[in-house]
Coordinates of N, CA and C in Angstrom, one line a residue:
M1142 N 68.6 115.4 81.9 CA 69.8 115.1 82.2 C 70.0 115.9 84.0
K1143 N 68.7 116.1 84.2 CA 69.0 117.2 86.1 C 69.1 115.4 86.2
R1144 N 69.0 114.4 85.9 CA 69.3 113.3 86.7 C 69.9 112.7 86.8
I1145 N 70.8 113.4 85.8 CA 72.5 111.9 85.3 C 73.0 113.6 86.8
I1146 N 73.5 114.4 86.1 CA 73.4 115.5 87.6 C 72.8 115.7 88.7
S1147 N 71.9 115.0 89.0 CA 71.7 114.7 90.9 C 71.8 113.1 91.4
L1148 N 72.1 112.5 90.9 CA 72.9 110.3 90.1 C 74.3 110.8 90.8
L1149 N 75.0 111.6 90.1 CA 75.9 112.9 90.6 C 76.8 113.6 91.1
I1150 N 75.8 114.5 91.8 CA 76.2 114.6 93.4 C 75.6 113.8 94.1
L1151 N 74.7 112.7 94.5 CA 74.8 111.7 95.4 C 75.3 110.6 95.3
V1152 N 76.2 110.2 94.4 CA 77.6 109.3 94.0 C 79.0 109.9 95.1
A1153 N 78.2 111.3 94.7 CA 80.2 112.7 95.5 C 79.7 112.4 96.9
A1154 N 78.5 112.4 96.8 CA 77.6 112.5 98.4 C 78.6 110.6 99.5
V1155 N 78.0 109.9 98.9 CA 78.1 109.2 98.7 C 79.6 108.8 99.2
F1156 N 80.9 108.8 98.2 CA 81.9 109.1 98.7 C 82.4 109.5 99.5
A1157 N 82.2 110.5 99.6 CA 82.6 111.9 100.8 C 82.0 111.5 102.0
A1158 N 80.7 110.3 102.3 CA 80.4 109.8 103.8 C 81.6 108.9 104.1
N1159 N 81.8 107.7 103.0 CA 82.6 106.8 103.5 C 84.3 107.5 103.3
A1160 N 84.8 108.4 102.7 CA 86.1 108.9 102.2 C 87.2 108.9 104.4
Q1161 N 88.1 108.6 104.4 CA 88.4 108.5 105.7 C 89.3 109.8 105.3
Q1162 N 90.0 110.1 107.0 CA 90.6 111.7 107.1 C 92.1 110.6 107.3
I1163 N 92.8 111.0 107.1 CA 94.4 110.9 107.0 C 94.9 111.8 108.1
E1164 N 95.6 111.7 109.1 CA 96.4 113.1 109.6 C 97.4 112.3 109.9
G1165 N 98.6 113.0 109.4 CA 100.6 112.6 109.4 C 100.4 112.0 108.0
S1166 N 101.9 111.5 107.8 CA 102.2 110.8 106.7 C 102.0 109.6 106.9
L1167 N 102.0 109.3 106.2 CA 102.3 107.0 105.8 C 103.2 106.9 105.1
D1168 N 104.3 107.9 104.9 CA 105.4 107.9 103.4 C 106.6 107.2 104.7
A1169 N 106.5 107.1 106.2 CA 107.4 106.3 106.8 C 107.3 104.6 106.2
L1170 N 106.5 104.3 106.1 CA 106.5 102.3 105.5 C 107.1 102.9 104.4
R1171 N 107.4 103.5 103.1 CA 108.0 102.8 101.9 C 109.8 102.9 102.1
G1172 N 109.7 101.9 101.9 CA 111.2 100.7 101.6 C 111.9 100.3 102.9
E1173 N 110.2 100.5 104.1 CA 109.9 99.0 104.5 C 109.4 97.9 104.7
D1174 N 110.3 96.8 105.2 CA 110.1 95.8 104.9 C 109.1 94.7 105.5
R1175 N 109.8 94.9 106.7 CA 107.5 94.3 107.7 C 107.6 95.7 108.6
V1176 N 106.3 95.4 109.3 CA 105.8 96.4 110.0 C 104.9 95.5 111.0
N1177 N 105.2 95.8 112.2 CA 104.0 95.0 113.3 C 102.8 95.7 112.9
F1178 N 102.0 94.6 113.1 CA 100.5 94.8 113.3 C 99.4 94.5 114.6
E1179 N 98.9 95.5 114.9 CA 97.6 94.8 116.3 C 97.0 95.2 116.0
L1180 N 95.9 94.1 115.7 CA 94.2 94.8 116.2 C 93.8 94.7 117.2
N1181 N 92.9 95.6 117.8 CA 92.4 96.0 119.1 C 91.1 96.2 119.3
F1182 N 90.3 95.5 120.3 CA 88.8 95.2 120.5 C 88.9 96.0 121.7
S1183 N 89.5 96.6 122.7 CA 89.7 96.3 124.2 C 88.2 97.8 124.1
N1184 N 88.3 98.5 123.4 CA 87.6 99.8 123.5 C 86.4 100.0 122.6
A1185 N 86.4 98.6 121.8 CA 85.6 98.2 121.1 C 83.5 98.1 121.3
T1186 N 82.5 98.5 120.8 CA 81.9 97.7 120.8 C 81.2 96.9 119.8
I1187 N 80.5 96.0 120.3 CA 80.9 94.1 119.0 C 79.2 94.2 119.6
H1188 N 78.3 94.1 118.3 CA 76.6 94.0 119.0 C 76.1 95.2 119.2
G1189 N 76.7 95.6 120.0 CA 76.2 96.9 121.3 C 76.8 96.3 122.9
M1190 N 77.3 95.6 122.5 CA 78.5 95.0 123.4 C 79.5 95.5 124.0
T1191 N 80.0 95.8 125.3 CA 82.0 95.4 124.8 C 81.8 94.2 124.4
E1192 N 83.6 94.3 124.3 CA 84.6 93.1 123.8 C 84.2 92.0 125.2
A1193 N 84.5 92.4 126.4 CA 83.6 90.9 127.5 C 82.7 90.5 127.6
E1194 N 82.1 90.9 127.3 CA 80.1 90.7 127.0 C 80.6 90.2 125.9
F1195 N 80.2 91.0 124.8 CA 80.3 89.6 123.6 C 81.1 88.3 123.9
A1196 N 82.5 88.7 124.3 CA 83.0 87.0 124.6 C 82.2 85.6 125.4
K1197 N 81.1 86.6 126.1 CA 80.2 85.9 127.6 C 79.1 84.9 126.9
Y1198 N 78.6 86.7 125.9 CA 77.8 85.6 125.0 C 78.5 84.1 123.9
E1199 N 79.6 85.0 123.0 CA 79.7 84.1 121.9 C 81.2 84.2 122.6
E1200 N 80.7 81.9 122.5 CA 82.0 81.4 123.5 C 83.0 81.4 123.2
D1201 N 83.0 81.4 121.1 CA 84.3 81.6 120.6 C 85.4 82.1 120.0
W1202 N 84.7 83.5 121.2 CA 85.5 84.8 120.0 C 86.6 84.8 120.5
Y1203 N 87.1 84.2 121.9 CA 88.8 84.3 121.6 C 89.5 83.4 121.4
K1204 N 89.3 82.5 120.8 CA 89.1 81.4 120.0 C 89.3 81.7 118.8
D1205 N 88.4 81.9 117.8 CA 88.8 82.3 116.4 C 88.6 83.7 116.9
M1206 N 90.0 84.4 117.5 CA 90.5 85.6 116.7 C 91.6 85.9 116.2
P1207 N 92.8 84.7 116.5 CA 93.6 84.4 115.5 C 93.1 84.5 114.2
Q1208 N 91.8 83.9 113.8 CA 91.2 83.5 112.3 C 91.0 84.9 112.4
I1209 N 91.2 85.9 113.4 CA 89.9 87.2 112.9 C 91.1 88.2 112.0
I1210 N 92.3 88.3 113.0 CA 93.2 88.4 112.6 C 93.9 88.5 111.4
G1211 N 94.5 86.8 111.0 CA 94.5 86.4 109.8 C 93.8 86.5 108.7
D1212 N 92.4 86.9 108.8 CA 91.7 87.5 107.7 C 91.7 89.0 107.7
F1213 N 92.1 89.7 108.7 CA 92.0 91.1 108.3 C 93.5 91.3 107.6
L1214 N 94.3 90.6 108.1 CA 96.3 90.5 107.5 C 95.9 90.3 106.0
G1215 N 95.0 89.0 106.2 CA 94.9 88.3 104.3 C 94.8 89.6 103.5
G1216 N 93.3 90.6 103.8 CA 93.1 91.5 103.0 C 94.3 92.6 103.2
L1217 N 94.6 93.1 103.9 CA 95.7 94.5 104.1 C 97.1 93.5 103.3
N1218 N 97.4 92.7 103.8 CA 98.7 92.2 102.3 C 98.2 92.0 101.0
A1219 N 97.6 91.5 101.0 CA 96.9 91.5 99.4 C 96.9 92.9 98.9
A1220 N 95.7 93.4 99.5 CA 95.9 95.0 98.4 C 96.3 95.4 98.4
N1221 N 98.0 95.9 99.2 CA 99.1 96.7 99.2 C 100.3 95.8 98.6
S1222 N 99.8 94.7 98.1 CA 100.5 94.0 96.5 C 101.7 94.2 97.8
N1223 N 101.6 93.3 99.0 CA 102.6 93.2 99.7 C 104.0 94.2 99.9
F1224 N 104.1 95.4 99.1 CA 104.7 96.2 99.1 C 105.8 96.5 100.6
V1225 N 104.6 96.1 101.4 CA 105.1 95.7 103.2 C 104.4 95.0 103.3
R1226 N 105.4 94.2 104.1 CA 104.8 92.8 104.9 C 104.4 93.8 106.6
F1227 N 102.6 93.7 106.8 CA 102.0 93.2 108.3 C 101.9 91.7 109.1
A1228 N 102.4 92.5 110.3 CA 101.9 90.9 110.9 C 102.3 90.6 112.2
S1229 N 103.4 89.8 113.2 CA 103.6 90.1 114.1 C 105.0 89.7 113.5
Y1230 N 105.9 91.5 113.9 CA 106.8 91.8 114.2 C 107.3 92.6 115.4
P1231 N 107.4 92.9 116.4 CA 107.3 93.0 117.7 C 108.7 93.8 117.3
Q1232 N 109.9 93.8 116.3 CA 110.9 94.1 116.5 C 111.0 95.5 115.5
S1233 N 109.8 95.1 114.7 CA 110.4 96.4 113.5 C 110.2 98.0 113.9
R1234 N 110.9 99.0 113.3 CA 110.7 100.5 113.0 C 109.1 100.8 113.7
Y1235 N 108.3 99.9 113.2 CA 106.9 100.4 113.0 C 105.3 100.1 113.8
T1236 N 104.4 100.2 114.0 CA 103.7 99.3 114.5 C 102.2 100.3 113.6
L1237 N 101.7 98.9 113.3 CA 100.1 99.8 112.4 C 98.9 98.8 113.3
R1238 N 98.1 100.0 114.6 CA 97.8 99.6 115.4 C 95.6 99.7 114.7
V1239 N 95.3 99.2 114.9 CA 93.6 98.9 114.2 C 92.9 99.2 116.1
N1240 N 92.3 100.1 115.8 CA 91.3 100.4 116.6 C 90.2 100.3 116.4
V1241 N 89.6 98.7 116.7 CA 88.2 98.7 115.9 C 87.5 99.9 117.0
I1242 N 86.5 100.5 116.0 CA 85.9 101.4 117.8 C 83.8 100.6 117.5
D1243 N 83.5 99.8 116.7 CA 82.0 99.2 116.2 C 82.6 98.4 114.8
V1244 N 81.5 97.0 115.9 CA 81.5 95.7 114.9 C 79.5 95.8 114.7
A1245 N 79.5 96.3 113.1 CA 77.6 95.8 114.0 C 77.2 94.2 113.4
I1246 N 75.9 94.2 114.2 CA 76.1 92.9 113.2 C 75.8 92.4 112.2
D1247 N 76.3 93.0 110.8 CA 76.6 92.5 110.2 C 77.5 91.9 109.8
G1248 N 78.7 92.4 111.3 CA 80.0 92.4 110.7 C 80.7 93.8 110.3
S1249 N 79.8 94.6 110.4 CA 80.8 95.5 109.5 C 82.2 96.5 110.6
F1250 N 83.0 97.0 110.4 CA 83.8 97.4 110.7 C 84.0 98.6 110.9
D1251 N 84.0 99.6 112.2 CA 84.2 101.3 111.9 C 86.2 101.2 113.3
S1252 N 86.5 102.0 112.1 CA 87.3 101.6 112.9 C 88.5 102.7 112.9
D1253 N 90.2 103.1 114.1 CA 90.5 104.3 114.1 C 92.2 103.5 113.5
V1254 N 92.8 104.1 112.9 CA 94.8 103.1 112.7 C 95.3 104.3 112.6
L1255 N 96.2 104.4 113.4 CA 97.2 104.5 113.9 C 98.3 104.2 113.1
L1256 N 99.9 105.1 113.1 CA 101.1 104.5 112.7 C 102.0 104.6 113.5
L1257 N 102.9 104.1 114.6 CA 103.5 104.4 115.9 C 105.1 104.1 115.5
D1258 N 105.8 104.8 115.5 CA 107.0 104.5 115.4 C 107.8 103.9 117.4
A1259 N 108.8 103.2 116.6 CA 109.4 102.5 118.2 C 109.2 103.1 119.1
N1260 N 109.2 104.5 120.0 CA 108.9 104.7 120.9 C 107.5 105.4 121.1
S1261 N 106.6 104.4 120.2 CA 104.9 105.0 120.2 C 104.3 105.8 119.8
N1262 N 105.2 107.0 119.2 CA 104.7 108.3 119.1 C 103.9 108.2 118.0
V1263 N 103.0 108.8 118.0 CA 101.9 108.8 116.7 C 102.9 109.5 115.3
V1264 N 102.5 108.9 114.6 CA 103.0 109.7 113.2 C 102.1 109.8 111.8
A1265 N 101.5 108.2 112.2 CA 100.2 109.1 110.7 C 98.3 108.4 112.3
K1266 N 97.8 108.5 111.9 CA 96.1 108.2 111.9 C 95.5 108.3 111.2
I1267 N 94.9 107.3 110.5 CA 93.5 107.4 109.7 C 92.4 107.3 111.0
R1268 N 91.6 107.7 110.2 CA 90.2 108.5 110.9 C 88.8 107.5 110.2
G1269 N 88.1 106.9 111.0 CA 87.2 106.7 109.9 C 87.0 105.6 108.6
L1270 N 88.1 104.3 109.4 CA 88.3 103.0 108.6 C 87.0 102.1 108.8
R1271 N 85.9 102.2 107.3 CA 84.0 101.6 107.3 C 84.4 101.0 106.4
T1272 N 84.0 99.7 106.5 CA 83.9 98.2 105.9 C 82.4 97.6 106.1
S1273 N 82.0 97.4 104.9 CA 81.0 96.4 105.5 C 81.3 94.6 105.6
G1274 N 80.6 94.1 106.0 CA 80.3 92.4 106.8 C 79.8 91.4 106.0
G1275 N 79.7 90.4 106.1 CA 79.1 89.4 105.3 C 77.5 89.9 105.3
V1276 N 77.3 88.7 104.1 CA 76.0 88.8 103.1 C 74.5 88.1 104.9
F1277 N 75.9 86.7 105.0 CA 75.0 86.7 106.2 C 75.6 84.9 106.3
G1278 N 75.7 83.9 107.3 CA 76.5 83.6 108.1 C 76.6 83.8 109.7
T1279 N 77.5 83.1 110.1 CA 77.2 83.0 111.8 C 77.5 84.5 112.6
K1280 N 77.7 84.7 113.1 CA 77.6 85.8 113.9 C 79.5 86.6 113.8
L1281 N 80.0 85.2 114.2 CA 81.8 85.7 113.5 C 82.3 85.3 112.5
Y1282 N 81.2 84.7 111.9 CA 81.9 84.2 110.1 C 81.6 85.5 109.7
L1283 N 80.8 86.2 109.5 CA 80.5 87.6 109.4 C 81.2 88.5 110.1
I1284 N 81.5 88.6 111.1 CA 83.2 89.9 111.7 C 83.9 89.0 111.1
K1285 N 84.4 88.2 110.7 CA 85.6 87.5 109.9 C 85.6 88.2 108.2
K1286 N 84.1 88.0 107.9 CA 84.0 88.8 106.5 C 84.5 90.5 106.7
G1287 N 83.8 91.0 107.4 CA 83.8 92.4 107.9 C 85.3 92.6 108.1
A1288 N 86.4 91.9 108.8 CA 87.4 92.2 109.4 C 89.1 91.9 107.1
E1289 N 88.2 91.2 107.1 CA 89.1 90.7 105.8 C 88.5 92.1 104.2
H1290 N 87.1 92.8 104.3 CA 87.1 93.9 104.4 C 87.7 94.9 104.6
S1291 N 87.5 94.8 105.9 CA 88.5 95.7 107.0 C 90.3 96.6 106.1
G1292 N 90.6 95.1 106.0 CA 92.1 94.4 105.7 C 92.2 95.1 104.4
K1293 N 91.2 95.1 103.6 CA 91.6 95.5 102.3 C 92.0 96.6 101.7
R1294 N 91.0 97.7 102.6 CA 90.2 98.3 101.8 C 91.8 99.5 102.9
L1295 N 92.1 99.4 103.4 CA 93.6 99.0 104.9 C 94.4 99.5 103.2
G1296 N 94.5 97.7 103.3 CA 95.8 98.2 102.4 C 95.2 98.9 101.1
K1297 N 95.2 98.8 100.8 CA 94.5 99.5 99.0 C 94.6 101.1 99.3
I1298 N 94.6 101.8 100.9 CA 94.9 102.9 101.4 C 96.6 103.3 101.3
I1299 N 96.8 102.0 101.8 CA 98.0 102.4 101.7 C 98.9 102.0 100.7
Y1300 N 98.6 100.9 99.7 CA 98.7 101.3 98.6 C 99.2 102.9 97.8
Q1301 N 97.9 102.9 97.9 CA 97.4 104.2 96.6 C 98.3 105.2 97.4
T1302 N 98.1 105.4 99.3 CA 99.1 106.5 99.5 C 100.3 106.4 99.4
V1303 N 100.6 105.9 99.6 CA 102.6 105.2 99.9 C 103.1 104.9 98.4
Y1304 N 102.4 103.8 98.2 CA 103.4 103.5 96.3 C 102.8 104.0 95.0
R1305 N 101.9 104.4 95.5 CA 101.0 105.7 93.5 C 101.8 106.8 93.6

């Protein structure tokens, strides 16, 4: 019995450590068809380097950026069951901006997410979106897997918060 209780406490602690904090409300997305999407690495630490330093180290960084964004968007749109479509829609009423804070060597992402209105006012903020990367492959492949996993996690959060 003690083992079961200990296991339940451990599982609860893991869930609490991976929980995201949502400030404000994502309900503004309800009824929206299209939302502008931005993936921002400008203040991120990538493998312990700034984005500019990492781009010098990994020459294909900017070349592969469209695929990294595409992997994130693929996971995001699939996981929220396409109730709202995220892509480059600069004329839409809202923008979902993902500010990447850290990308680990395995491609794991740590990000904060902002939902902005057309006047760039913060409608909602999700702190601590943390996801795993890949298992094996090149540095960029692992980052692409991390982007996909982040998109899926964010899509699930949006779906569960707004549409359930």
